Amino acid sequence: MKKVILLNLSALLFFMGCGASKSVSTTTNQGGSPTNSSTKKSTYWQQHVDYKMEIDMDVNNYQYQGKQKLVYTNNSPDVLNKVFYHLFFNAFQPGSEMDARLQSIEDPDSRMVTTVGDVKESRISKLKPNEIGYINVTSLKQNGSFVNHITAGTILEVTLNKAILPGESVTFDMVFDAQVPVQIRRSGRNNAEGVTLSMTQWYPKLSEYDFEGWHAYPYIGREFHGVWGDFDLKLTIDKNYVVGGTGYLQPNPKVNGNKKTLHFKAPKVHDFTWAADPDYIHDTLQVPNGPMLNFFYKKDLPAENLQFWKDLQPKTVEMMQYFSENIGEYPYDQYSVIQGGDGGMEYAMCTLITGKRKFGSLMGVTAHELAHTWFQFLLATNEGKHEWMDEGFTSYISHYAMDYINKKNADNPAAGAYRGYDYLAKSGKEKPQGTHADRYATNLAYGITAYNKGEVFLSQLGYVIGQDNLKKTLKQYFNDWAFKHPTPNDFIRVAEKVSGLELEWYLTDWTLTTNTIDYGVKNIEGNKVTLERIGDMPMPIDLEVNYTDGTTESIYIPLQMMRGEKPTNATLIKDWAWAYPTYTFTAKKAVKSVEIDPKNLMADINKTNNKK
Ligand SMILES: [Zn+2]
């Protein structure tokens, strides 16, 4: 049994790109832009970028020349003497940190290694010079004067000639040449399904500077954090290529010989992605009162898969409507589902997903990646530090969306996530959710912590504050924090204000420790019931009491440190203050049996003592 669980989990992790997978959804099934609202953020600030790029792509050798004009506005109260750019493609070179990590981690991503006998070899280590990725910055000017810069792996370190003062805007003019790597992870050329160009994290991208300082994370494995702003891309490419991605294509592309120049504009985004292939089919479908959906997929897909891509289109309309209704209105005029990449990954106004999937998997991955538009893109948490807010919240809402659209009516659409978390909590491999995404000892621990434990965070919050309060919290969170960089504390403060309950304990114990929940029924004697707290994490208690006369009563025991109780129809009895290991109450009649949390919404790691 244990082995079976293990296999399911590794299958789950295998498919994790940003993460959605057939196994994730299967497992679970078994079981106008917002403005500042009432919440005042007087101390909140964020940097601003305006990119203008001209790119000339050579589809024969996968090399491209780039010019980038970046107007950077320092909205911080700080004087900046340096800036940093990400050069993500440099990760795809033998000897890079990503390569070193692949060679040292005990459970490397199976897409990034080849297995010869028992030996797993890093695919990056085998790349030849014409197969590697690189971004080579040949010149950089600050307001017209050359500035010093050095490339350290995937980061460009720039020492400024003149500091950028608070409130000041400067212009950086960069010239670079680059090569698209053979696809190893997410981005690259000629992916396993034959898509020519999956262009993600492909341009020199300014690092984010926020209240915690610079976030110039080297590209080792995962997760991103970008600066909000406006993008303008002129892409020159072979005229036979069909291009989809972030941004609105401007009319009347220029054609010059064998090449055409496409002009894209993307307002209010923090990333820009595109994919190109000469053999894409391009379908569109309008969401009523919503965006135009675009679907790009290869015409050489097997007939069955071509049909799945057709069937996916009206379902994507329903997904868009579900997320817009349950979180907040989708604020752009377009969204594209594009065959590309190596699994599924979310980007601005689009996703890249692999296309040769069964229908359930194709729907599941699309629902997950589309949901990321809210919990990653619009509510742009720092994914390196708080990956669980991105993957976990996305998993939660996409599982509810799939449950609704497929009319499954599951008792708990997040049940699979509880099972994953339970396995990790008992495995000895768990690290706190506050661990940086790159620095978990294993991919397994990262995956379950970000996706499953993150999903349980929300589902269980519904248990703590009540389901209606959770729904209101998600909408208020979007309303207050869309187009910004919310932190875990920002989220929990919204939940506190919506519910009127104190929740700092919940955020702290669940995300910054590996404390577990274990409550049990200790003793029943006549009308007297004694419960005990065995785990270190506090929780309020939903209790079902069965009386000897055959009647049943729902009882709610508030957690004292919450300073209140959730809305409930259950009988309210006295608070339980955390430090007391046991709690005794007298019921109105003789008790036959009791059960803690009969709906299984609390991630109690020992359910065997929950009933007596
Ligand atoms: Zn994801």
mmCIF file with all atom_site columns, C-alpha atoms and ligand atoms in Angstrom, residues 18-20 346 368-369 372 390-391 394 451, ligand 1:
data_model
loop_
_atom_site.group_PDB
_atom_site.id
_atom_site.type_symbol
_atom_site.label_atom_id
_atom_site.label_alt_id
_atom_site.label_comp_id
_atom_site.label_asym_id
_atom_site.label_entity_id
_atom_site.label_seq_id
_atom_site.pdbx_PDB_ins_code
_atom_site.Cartn_x
_atom_site.Cartn_y
_atom_site.Cartn_z
_atom_site.occupancy
_atom_site.B_iso_or_equiv
_atom_site.pdbx_formal_charge
_atom_site.auth_seq_id
_atom_site.auth_comp_id
_atom_site.auth_asym_id
_atom_site.auth_atom_id
_atom_site.pdbx_PDB_model_num
ATOM   1  C  CA . CYS A 1 18  ? 4.559  24.467 -13.083 1.00 0.00 ? 18  CYS A CA 1
ATOM   2  C  CA . GLY A 1 19  ? 2.655  21.498 -12.149 1.00 0.00 ? 19  GLY A CA 1
ATOM   3  C  CA . ALA A 1 20  ? -0.712 20.465 -13.340 1.00 0.00 ? 20  ALA A CA 1
ATOM   4  C  CA . GLU A 1 346 ? 1.898  29.706 -16.908 1.00 0.00 ? 346 GLU A CA 1
ATOM   5  C  CA . HIS A 1 368 ? -4.342 24.697 -13.758 1.00 0.00 ? 368 HIS A CA 1
ATOM   6  C  CA . GLU A 1 369 ? -2.279 26.990 -15.997 1.00 0.00 ? 369 GLU A CA 1
ATOM   7  C  CA . HIS A 1 372 ? -2.236 30.724 -12.518 1.00 0.00 ? 372 HIS A CA 1
ATOM   8  C  CA . ASP A 1 390 ? 1.262  30.370 -6.372  1.00 0.00 ? 390 ASP A CA 1
ATOM   9  C  CA . GLU A 1 391 ? 1.071  26.587 -6.926  1.00 0.00 ? 391 GLU A CA 1
ATOM   10 C  CA . THR A 1 394 ? -3.798 27.594 -8.196  1.00 0.00 ? 394 THR A CA 1
ATOM   11 C  CA . TYR A 1 451 ? 1.257  22.168 -4.528  1.00 0.00 ? 451 TYR A CA 1
HETATM 12 ZN ZN . ZN  B 2 .   ? 1.377  25.426 -11.466 1.00 0.00 ? 1   ZN  B ZN 1
#
